[in-house]
Amino acid sequence: MTHFIKATITLYILLAITSWSAAAQDSTATFTVAGVCGMCKARIEKAADGSGLTSAHWDVRTQQLTLTHSASYSVEAAKQRILAAGHDADGRTAVQEAYEKLPACCQYHDEKNVHKTSGQDGHDDHTVTGVVMQENNRGQLSPIANANVHWLENTSVNARSDESGVFRIAHEATYKQLVISYAGLQPDTIAVTAPHEVVVVTAKDNVLAEVTVSARRRSNYIAALSPTRLEVLTGQELFKAACCDLSESFETNASVDVVNSDAVTGSKQIQMLGLSGNYTQLTVENLPGPRGLATPLGLNSISGTWIESIQIGKGIGSVVNGFENIAGQINVELKKPGTSEKLFFNAYGNNMGRTDVNLNLSHNFNERWSGSLLLHDNFMYNKSMNFSNNGFRDSPVGNLFSGVGRWKYEDGKGFIVQFGVKFLSDDRTGGEIDFNPATDKLTQNRYGLAFDIERYEAFAKIGYVFPQHTQRSIGLQLSGTSYNQSSYFGQRTYDAEQRNAYANLIYQDIIGTVVHKYRTGLSMQYDRYDERYMADRFARNEVVPGAFFEYTYSPSDKFDAVAGIRGDYNNLYGWFATPRLHLRYQPVAGTTFRISGGRGQRTANVFAENTAALASARTVRIAANTMENAYGLKPEVAWNTGISFDQSFRMFHREASFSTEFFRNDFTNQVVVDYENPRELAFYNLDGRSYSNSLQTEFRFMPLPHFEARMAYRFFDVKTTYGDELLQKPLVARHRGFLNLAYNTHSGGWHFDYTLNITGQKRLPSTSANPAGYQLPDYSKAYMTMNAQISKTMGKVRPFDLYIGGENLTNFFQRNPVLAADQPFSEFFDTSLLWGPLTGRVFYAGVRFSIN
């Protein structure tokens, strides 16, 4: 036994010495390179080749290139060759001329790329998609049009490649061998084992031969290599529902809830991790989105048809994007000039009288300039929509119009400028069905409300990538907004103005190698508020200059550590620091752990963020000794920590994944919104504990070809100290369930989508001091809602989509959304106790049309 142990130890020592010796001779470098297919892989690995290179491997799924090389090999020179070949590498932008010369199927920035759309638009197991290319003696590729494609098992099922070399051919389970031929070329027969993947065929030396396949991309996925747990909703995911505006873009998503703020104003808010949307940072292309006074109605201002993708980051975010993020960040990417459709039109209407019309236009003026115009118009003039029959309109009537004009300039030498303007006009009236502003405004004839909002914004993003050091760049983000609101609620008036200016200067580079990266910069945020509520005026100027530094350590594609710190000075509250940390570890392919933690701070806007304070009879009380700073209240400060686990695997020979996550928020100070006294709405600084615990598990799989299922469960434990008692936060369900089913069939271009939401009981604020007829139980009912949509793609030359759908098909709605609706000017009138759907079953129809 002793000899065996010695021999074993000796063997381990020899292996260690051998490994150390090999490591001393060869080094490994790993970095990201953009691409979409096997041809990209061959091109990237060929460009990386050089003296001293032992091996090169690029993974299409992870986008990671791994190089094993000796000391004589130059990694930097390899990156330059890859950039010159047309592929973005290590955060640097490829040479534009080289990228434009890539075959259409290799142009990875194109959202219409065949590799990206395969498996999304119904081209799944019932259709095989492929590309046929010609390779010349210099290795350059060009598409082959009119190549013939048929199944060996059934020659009557055939297709031809189009001018881009792309073909799509119907597939059945018994079809296994695909024959591709072209005049003058020797044909090839390909074994098709994964119908949902793209077949790539090239012709060289008069012979057609298969190259490789590329994996399909889901319409909703977790960014595998992101240090933060980032969920991405693509444009295809948004097509699963009507998504007329941003507030309706999360209907097929388990992470974000969008609820009505009250029963009469139509304002909506995001809920994430059991907290209101005030604690979630909303950005548009990493510039500030609707914030401050624009928060309650801001979700309605961004049209769903403008959106290219939505990125949902839970927990604490990057210090580069500011200090206000507490529960998470939602970043909306709009469609870009030059890469979006030349024309996109959408028209929507429902049986309740709502109409939405959207028009997107995009144009490339020349090689350097491009521009786009995005328009959204919403009409609602049905005054009698009242599911609960309480005499109040379920939705205000009127018109909302918004638009974006944007332009982009790129000189091809590293300098990029994007700039544009946005406009919003929202003019709506609500209240009792018979309310007439001409005779009833600010009287007790009938209860009514109205708001007239105008918001203007100008923005710019200026960037420069250093030609000789493309990992080095500098960027400047700028925006300025003007917000004006004139409104009344019954006999109460509320007028408000906000002026905002924002600047963020970002410089990024590496330290020695790409293992060590950093971003640093300066920021400035300026807000001027002027609010007039009844006879009271609340005005303040808030200026917050700051600086930040973020370091990223990425020794391999298995591990990332991102540590950031920022320091800011608020002219109202003084200096404060914001530390944040993110860790990602992938022990084996498909298994990912993430840990995050950090601090967030924000200033509450108590009136704009709580419209129930305006539209109810409750007396507003701000418990502060002075009205200095922001309403005399302290800033809100919280620490967020989170851990998540993601596991991908195959089930039924198809992709599947399981994830679980836990996040906790601990407030060191919070502006408490206290509804516990039915006669008043009180705002005061936290004196005690306030926290939220959020647990979510999600399972995704494909039980059948082209049939995807997602199911999730969420548990929220959210408590705050009200007065001297720690209570569950009202109007937040502890338990939630979610199910989404999506089925596509290519033969007729049909898309079927179904979503089920189960919402558990919610604690209701006490109404025991009210007369018996105006009292509510301690808890609401649990309920279910179902949404479904069917869409059909029609036409070949100019295809368009027709879609029909239904929302809240269970027809469950709150029967008494307005308390004391029969006495709207009494002290018992309350619109703030909305715990369930405001409207019942609604049906809609629409059409989408685009020209690429």
Coordinates of C-alpha atoms in Angstrom, one line a residue, residues 335-769:
K335 CA -34.7 50.6 -33.8
K336 CA -31.6 52.1 -35.3
P337 CA -31.2 54.2 -38.5
G338 CA -29.8 52.2 -41.3
T339 CA -30.5 48.8 -39.9
S340 CA -34.2 48.9 -39.3
E341 CA -37.0 48.5 -41.9
K342 CA -37.3 51.2 -44.5
L343 CA -41.0 51.3 -43.6
F344 CA -43.0 49.6 -40.8
F345 CA -46.7 50.2 -40.2
N346 CA -48.9 48.9 -37.5
A347 CA -52.6 49.5 -36.8
Y348 CA -54.4 48.2 -33.8
G349 CA -58.0 48.4 -32.5
N350 CA -60.0 46.8 -29.7
N351 CA -63.7 46.3 -29.0
M352 CA -63.5 49.0 -26.2
G353 CA -62.8 51.8 -28.7
R354 CA -59.0 52.1 -28.4
T355 CA -57.0 52.6 -31.6
D356 CA -53.2 52.7 -32.1
V357 CA -51.4 53.7 -35.3
N358 CA -47.6 53.4 -35.6
L359 CA -45.3 54.4 -38.5
N360 CA -41.5 53.8 -38.6
L361 CA -39.4 55.2 -41.5
S362 CA -35.7 54.7 -42.0
H363 CA -33.3 55.8 -44.8
N364 CA -29.6 55.6 -45.6
F365 CA -28.7 59.0 -47.2
N366 CA -25.2 57.9 -48.1
E367 CA -22.4 55.7 -46.7
R368 CA -22.0 57.9 -43.7
W369 CA -25.4 59.3 -42.9
S370 CA -28.7 57.6 -42.0
G371 CA -31.8 58.7 -40.2
S372 CA -35.2 57.4 -39.0
L373 CA -38.6 58.8 -37.9
L374 CA -40.7 56.9 -35.4
L375 CA -44.4 57.9 -34.8
H376 CA -47.0 56.7 -32.4
D377 CA -50.6 57.8 -32.1
N378 CA -53.1 56.5 -29.6
F379 CA -56.8 57.3 -29.6
M380 CA -59.5 56.5 -27.0
Y381 CA -62.8 58.1 -27.1
N382 CA -65.2 55.5 -25.6
K383 CA -66.5 57.3 -22.5
S384 CA -68.8 54.5 -21.4
M385 CA -66.2 51.7 -20.8
N386 CA -67.1 50.8 -17.3
F387 CA -66.8 47.1 -16.4
S388 CA -67.7 47.5 -12.7
N389 CA -70.8 49.6 -13.5
N390 CA -69.8 52.2 -10.8
G391 CA -70.3 55.2 -13.1
F392 CA -66.6 55.9 -13.6
R393 CA -64.7 55.5 -16.8
D394 CA -62.2 52.6 -16.6
S395 CA -59.8 54.6 -18.8
P396 CA -59.5 58.3 -19.6
V397 CA -60.4 59.3 -23.1
G398 CA -58.4 61.5 -25.4
N399 CA -55.3 61.3 -27.5
L400 CA -51.6 60.6 -27.0
F401 CA -49.1 61.4 -29.7
S402 CA -45.3 60.8 -29.5
G403 CA -42.5 60.8 -32.0
V404 CA -38.7 60.3 -32.4
G405 CA -36.5 61.8 -35.1
R406 CA -33.0 60.5 -35.0
W407 CA -29.9 60.6 -37.2
K408 CA -26.5 58.8 -37.3
Y409 CA -23.2 59.7 -38.7
E410 CA -20.2 57.4 -39.0
D411 CA -17.0 58.3 -40.8
G412 CA -15.6 54.7 -41.0
K413 CA -12.5 55.8 -39.0
G414 CA -13.8 55.3 -35.5
F415 CA -15.9 58.5 -35.1
I416 CA -19.7 58.0 -34.6
V417 CA -22.4 60.5 -33.7
Q418 CA -26.0 59.8 -33.0
F419 CA -28.5 62.5 -32.1
G420 CA -32.2 63.2 -32.2
V421 CA -35.3 64.7 -30.7
K422 CA -38.4 63.3 -29.0
F423 CA -41.9 64.7 -28.5
L424 CA -44.9 63.7 -26.4
S425 CA -48.4 65.2 -26.2
D426 CA -50.9 63.5 -23.8
D427 CA -54.3 65.1 -23.5
R428 CA -56.9 63.0 -21.7
T429 CA -60.0 63.3 -19.6
G430 CA -61.5 60.9 -17.1
G431 CA -63.8 60.5 -14.1
E432 CA -67.5 59.9 -14.2
I433 CA -69.0 58.8 -17.5
D434 CA -71.2 61.9 -17.8
F435 CA -68.5 64.3 -16.8
N436 CA -68.4 67.4 -19.1
P437 CA -65.3 69.6 -18.7
A438 CA -67.2 72.6 -20.1
T439 CA -69.7 72.6 -17.2
D440 CA -68.3 70.3 -14.5
K441 CA -64.6 71.1 -14.2
L442 CA -63.5 71.9 -10.6
T443 CA -67.2 71.7 -9.4
Q444 CA -69.2 69.2 -7.5
N445 CA -71.6 68.7 -10.4
R446 CA -69.8 65.5 -11.4
Y447 CA -66.3 64.2 -10.6
G448 CA -63.8 64.6 -13.4
L449 CA -60.1 64.7 -14.0
A450 CA -57.9 65.7 -16.8
F451 CA -54.2 66.1 -17.6
D452 CA -52.5 67.9 -20.4
I453 CA -48.8 66.9 -20.7
E454 CA -46.1 67.9 -23.1
R455 CA -42.6 66.5 -23.0
Y456 CA -39.7 67.5 -25.2
E457 CA -36.3 65.8 -25.3
A458 CA -33.0 66.3 -27.3
F459 CA -30.2 63.7 -27.0
A460 CA -26.8 62.9 -28.5
K461 CA -24.3 60.1 -28.3
I462 CA -20.8 60.9 -29.5
G463 CA -18.1 58.2 -29.6
Y464 CA -14.6 57.6 -30.9
V465 CA -12.7 54.4 -31.2
F466 CA -8.9 54.8 -31.4
P467 CA -7.8 53.3 -34.8
Q468 CA -4.5 51.9 -33.5
H469 CA -5.9 50.8 -30.2
T470 CA -9.5 49.7 -30.9
Q471 CA -10.0 48.4 -27.4
R472 CA -9.7 52.1 -26.3
S473 CA -12.6 54.4 -26.8
I474 CA -14.2 57.5 -25.4
G475 CA -17.9 58.4 -25.5
L476 CA -20.1 61.3 -24.4
Q477 CA -23.8 60.9 -23.7
L478 CA -26.0 64.0 -23.6
S479 CA -29.7 64.6 -23.0
G480 CA -32.0 67.4 -22.1
T481 CA -35.8 67.3 -21.3
S482 CA -38.6 69.7 -20.7
Y483 CA -41.8 68.4 -19.0
N484 CA -45.0 70.4 -18.5
Q485 CA -48.2 69.1 -16.9
S486 CA -51.4 70.9 -16.2
S487 CA -54.0 68.7 -14.4
Y488 CA -57.0 68.6 -12.1
F489 CA -58.6 65.8 -10.1
G490 CA -62.1 66.6 -8.8
Q491 CA -61.6 69.9 -7.1
R492 CA -57.9 69.5 -6.6
T493 CA -55.3 71.0 -9.0
Y494 CA -51.8 69.8 -9.8
D495 CA -49.5 71.7 -12.2
A496 CA -45.8 70.7 -12.5
E497 CA -42.7 71.5 -14.5
Q498 CA -39.4 69.7 -14.8
R499 CA -36.2 70.6 -16.6
N500 CA -33.5 68.0 -16.8
A501 CA -30.0 67.9 -18.2
Y502 CA -27.7 64.9 -18.2
A503 CA -24.1 64.3 -19.3
N504 CA -22.0 61.2 -19.0
L505 CA -18.4 61.0 -20.2
I506 CA -17.0 57.4 -20.5
Y507 CA -13.5 56.3 -21.2
Q508 CA -12.6 52.6 -21.5
D509 CA -9.4 50.8 -22.1
I510 CA -7.4 47.7 -21.1
I511 CA -4.6 47.3 -18.6
G512 CA -1.9 45.2 -20.4
T513 CA -4.3 42.6 -21.8
V514 CA -8.0 42.1 -22.2
V515 CA -8.0 40.2 -18.9
H516 CA -8.0 43.5 -17.2
K517 CA -10.4 46.2 -18.5
Y518 CA -11.7 49.4 -17.0
R519 CA -14.2 52.1 -17.5
T520 CA -14.0 55.5 -15.9
G521 CA -15.6 58.9 -16.4
L522 CA -17.6 61.9 -15.1
S523 CA -21.3 62.5 -15.0
M524 CA -23.6 65.4 -14.3
Q525 CA -27.4 65.3 -13.6
Y526 CA -29.4 68.5 -13.2
D527 CA -33.1 68.6 -12.3
R528 CA -35.3 71.7 -11.7
Y529 CA -38.7 70.9 -10.3
D530 CA -41.7 73.2 -9.8
E531 CA -44.8 71.6 -8.4
R532 CA -48.0 73.3 -7.4
Y533 CA -50.5 71.2 -5.5
M534 CA -53.6 73.1 -4.6
A535 CA -52.3 76.2 -2.7
D536 CA -48.9 74.6 -1.9
R537 CA -45.8 75.0 -4.0
F538 CA -42.8 72.6 -4.0
A539 CA -39.8 73.8 -5.9
R540 CA -36.2 72.6 -5.9
N541 CA -33.1 72.5 -8.0
E542 CA -31.1 69.3 -7.6
V543 CA -27.6 69.1 -9.1
V544 CA -25.5 65.9 -8.8
P545 CA -22.0 65.9 -10.3
G546 CA -20.1 62.6 -10.0
A547 CA -17.2 60.4 -11.0
F548 CA -16.9 56.7 -11.4
F549 CA -14.4 53.8 -12.0
E550 CA -15.3 50.2 -12.9
Y551 CA -12.7 47.4 -13.2
T552 CA -13.4 44.1 -14.9
Y553 CA -11.3 41.0 -14.4
S554 CA -11.9 38.3 -17.0
P555 CA -9.2 35.6 -17.0
S556 CA -11.3 33.3 -19.1
D557 CA -14.8 32.8 -20.4
K558 CA -15.7 31.0 -17.2
F559 CA -15.2 33.8 -14.8
D560 CA -15.8 37.6 -14.6
A561 CA -15.5 40.0 -11.7
V562 CA -16.8 43.6 -12.1
A563 CA -16.0 46.0 -9.2
G564 CA -17.2 49.6 -9.4
I565 CA -17.3 52.7 -7.2
R566 CA -18.7 56.1 -7.8
G567 CA -18.7 59.3 -5.8
D568 CA -21.4 61.9 -6.2
Y569 CA -22.2 65.2 -4.6
N570 CA -25.9 66.2 -4.3
N571 CA -26.3 69.9 -3.6
L572 CA -29.3 69.0 -1.3
Y573 CA -27.9 66.0 0.6
G574 CA -24.1 66.2 0.2
W575 CA -21.5 63.6 -0.7
F576 CA -22.2 59.9 -1.0
A577 CA -20.4 56.8 -2.4
T578 CA -21.9 54.0 -4.4
P579 CA -20.0 50.7 -4.4
R580 CA -21.1 47.8 -6.5
L581 CA -19.8 44.3 -7.3
H582 CA -20.8 41.6 -9.8
L583 CA -19.4 38.0 -10.1
R584 CA -20.1 35.4 -12.7
Y585 CA -18.7 31.8 -12.6
Q586 CA -19.3 29.1 -15.2
P587 CA -17.8 25.9 -13.8
V588 CA -18.9 23.9 -16.9
A589 CA -20.6 24.8 -20.1
G590 CA -24.3 25.5 -19.5
T591 CA -24.0 26.1 -15.7
T592 CA -23.7 29.7 -14.5
F593 CA -23.7 31.3 -11.1
R594 CA -23.9 35.0 -10.5
I595 CA -23.6 37.1 -7.3
S596 CA -24.2 40.8 -7.1
G597 CA -24.3 43.5 -4.4
G598 CA -24.2 47.2 -4.0
R599 CA -25.8 50.5 -2.9
G600 CA -28.4 52.7 -4.6
Q601 CA -29.8 56.1 -3.8
R602 CA -32.6 58.2 -5.2
T603 CA -34.8 61.2 -4.4
A604 CA -38.5 60.5 -4.2
N605 CA -41.1 62.7 -6.0
V606 CA -44.1 62.0 -3.7
F607 CA -46.9 63.5 -5.8
A608 CA -45.9 62.3 -9.3
E609 CA -45.1 58.8 -8.0
N610 CA -48.4 58.4 -6.1
T611 CA -51.2 59.7 -8.3
A612 CA -53.7 58.3 -5.8
A613 CA -52.6 61.2 -3.6
L614 CA -54.2 63.4 -6.2
A615 CA -57.3 61.4 -7.3
S616 CA -58.7 60.5 -3.8
A617 CA -60.3 62.3 -0.9
R618 CA -57.4 61.4 1.3
T619 CA -55.6 64.3 3.0
V620 CA -52.0 64.5 2.0
R621 CA -49.7 64.8 5.0
I622 CA -45.9 65.1 4.7
A623 CA -44.4 64.4 8.1
A624 CA -41.4 66.7 8.0
N625 CA -40.1 69.4 10.2
T626 CA -39.1 71.6 7.3
M627 CA -40.0 71.7 3.6
E628 CA -36.3 72.2 2.6
N629 CA -34.6 69.9 0.1
A630 CA -37.2 67.5 -1.4
Y631 CA -40.4 68.0 0.6
G632 CA -38.3 68.0 3.7
L633 CA -37.6 64.3 3.4
K634 CA -34.3 62.4 3.2
P635 CA -33.1 60.5 0.1
E636 CA -34.0 56.9 -0.2
V637 CA -31.0 54.5 0.3
A638 CA -30.9 50.8 -0.1
W639 CA -28.5 47.9 -0.3
N640 CA -29.3 45.2 -2.8
T641 CA -27.7 41.7 -2.9
G642 CA -28.6 38.8 -5.2
I643 CA -27.6 35.3 -6.3
S644 CA -28.7 33.4 -9.3
F645 CA -28.2 30.0 -10.9
D646 CA -28.8 29.2 -14.6
Q647 CA -28.6 25.7 -16.1
S648 CA -29.1 24.8 -19.7
F649 CA -29.5 21.3 -21.0
R650 CA -31.4 19.3 -23.6
M651 CA -34.8 17.7 -23.1
F652 CA -36.7 15.8 -25.8
H653 CA -33.6 16.4 -28.0
R654 CA -34.2 20.1 -27.8
E655 CA -33.0 23.1 -25.8
A656 CA -34.2 23.5 -22.2
S657 CA -33.1 25.6 -19.2
F658 CA -33.8 26.0 -15.5
S659 CA -33.0 29.1 -13.4
T660 CA -33.5 30.2 -9.9
E661 CA -32.7 33.5 -8.3
F662 CA -32.9 35.3 -5.0
F663 CA -32.6 39.1 -4.4
R664 CA -32.9 41.1 -1.2
N665 CA -33.2 44.8 -0.6
D666 CA -32.5 46.4 2.7
F667 CA -33.5 50.1 3.1
T668 CA -31.4 52.3 5.4
N669 CA -33.9 55.0 4.6
Q670 CA -37.1 55.1 2.6
V671 CA -39.8 57.6 2.1
V672 CA -42.7 55.5 3.5
V673 CA -46.0 55.8 1.6
D674 CA -48.6 55.1 4.3
Y675 CA -52.2 54.3 3.4
E676 CA -53.1 52.6 6.8
N677 CA -55.3 55.6 7.8
P678 CA -58.2 55.7 5.3
R679 CA -58.6 59.4 5.9
E680 CA -55.1 60.4 4.8
L681 CA -52.0 59.5 2.7
A682 CA -48.9 60.1 4.8
F683 CA -45.3 60.5 3.6
Y684 CA -42.5 60.2 6.2
N685 CA -38.9 59.0 6.6
L686 CA -38.4 55.4 7.6
D687 CA -38.1 54.8 11.4
G688 CA -37.5 51.1 11.6
R689 CA -37.0 48.2 9.1
S690 CA -37.9 48.0 5.5
Y691 CA -36.9 45.1 3.2
S692 CA -37.9 43.0 0.3
N693 CA -37.1 39.3 -0.5
S694 CA -37.7 38.0 -4.0
L695 CA -37.4 34.4 -5.1
Q696 CA -38.1 33.3 -8.7
T697 CA -37.7 29.9 -10.4
E698 CA -38.2 29.5 -14.1
F699 CA -38.3 26.5 -16.4
R700 CA -38.1 26.6 -20.2
F701 CA -38.3 23.7 -22.6
M702 CA -39.7 22.6 -26.0
P703 CA -42.0 19.5 -25.5
L704 CA -42.6 19.3 -29.2
P705 CA -40.9 20.7 -32.3
H706 CA -41.6 24.5 -32.8
F707 CA -43.6 24.5 -29.5
E708 CA -42.0 26.4 -26.6
A709 CA -43.1 26.5 -23.0
R710 CA -42.0 28.8 -20.1
M711 CA -43.3 28.5 -16.6
A712 CA -42.2 30.4 -13.5
Y713 CA -43.1 30.9 -9.8
R714 CA -42.3 34.0 -7.7
F715 CA -42.4 34.6 -4.0
F716 CA -42.3 38.1 -2.5
D717 CA -41.8 39.0 1.1
V718 CA -41.9 42.8 1.3
K719 CA -42.3 44.5 4.7
T720 CA -42.1 48.1 5.9
T721 CA -42.5 49.8 9.2
Y722 CA -45.7 51.8 9.2
G723 CA -45.7 54.0 12.3
D724 CA -44.3 51.6 14.8
E725 CA -45.5 48.3 13.3
L726 CA -43.7 46.1 10.7
L727 CA -46.4 45.1 8.1
Q728 CA -46.5 43.4 4.8
K729 CA -46.5 46.0 2.0
P730 CA -50.1 46.5 0.8
L731 CA -51.2 45.6 -2.8
V732 CA -48.3 43.2 -3.4
A733 CA -49.0 39.5 -3.9
R734 CA -46.7 37.1 -2.0
H735 CA -47.3 34.3 -4.6
R736 CA -47.4 34.5 -8.4
G737 CA -47.4 31.9 -11.1
F738 CA -46.7 32.3 -14.8
L739 CA -47.0 30.2 -18.0
N740 CA -46.3 31.1 -21.6
L741 CA -46.9 28.8 -24.5
A742 CA -45.7 29.6 -28.1
Y743 CA -46.4 27.5 -31.1
N744 CA -45.4 28.3 -34.7
T745 CA -46.1 26.5 -37.9
H746 CA -44.4 27.6 -41.1
S747 CA -46.6 25.9 -43.6
G748 CA -49.2 28.6 -43.2
G749 CA -47.2 31.2 -41.4
W750 CA -49.3 30.8 -38.2
H751 CA -48.1 31.9 -34.7
F752 CA -50.1 31.0 -31.6
D753 CA -49.2 32.5 -28.2
Y754 CA -50.9 32.0 -24.8
T755 CA -50.0 33.5 -21.4
L756 CA -51.5 32.6 -18.0
N757 CA -50.8 34.7 -14.9
I758 CA -51.8 33.6 -11.4
T759 CA -51.8 36.3 -8.7
G760 CA -52.2 35.4 -5.0
Q761 CA -53.8 37.4 -2.3
K762 CA -52.7 40.9 -1.5
R763 CA -52.9 42.7 1.9
L764 CA -55.2 45.7 1.7
P765 CA -54.7 48.8 3.8
S766 CA -57.1 49.2 6.7
T767 CA -60.5 50.6 6.0
S768 CA -62.0 49.8 9.5
A769 CA -62.6 53.5 10.2

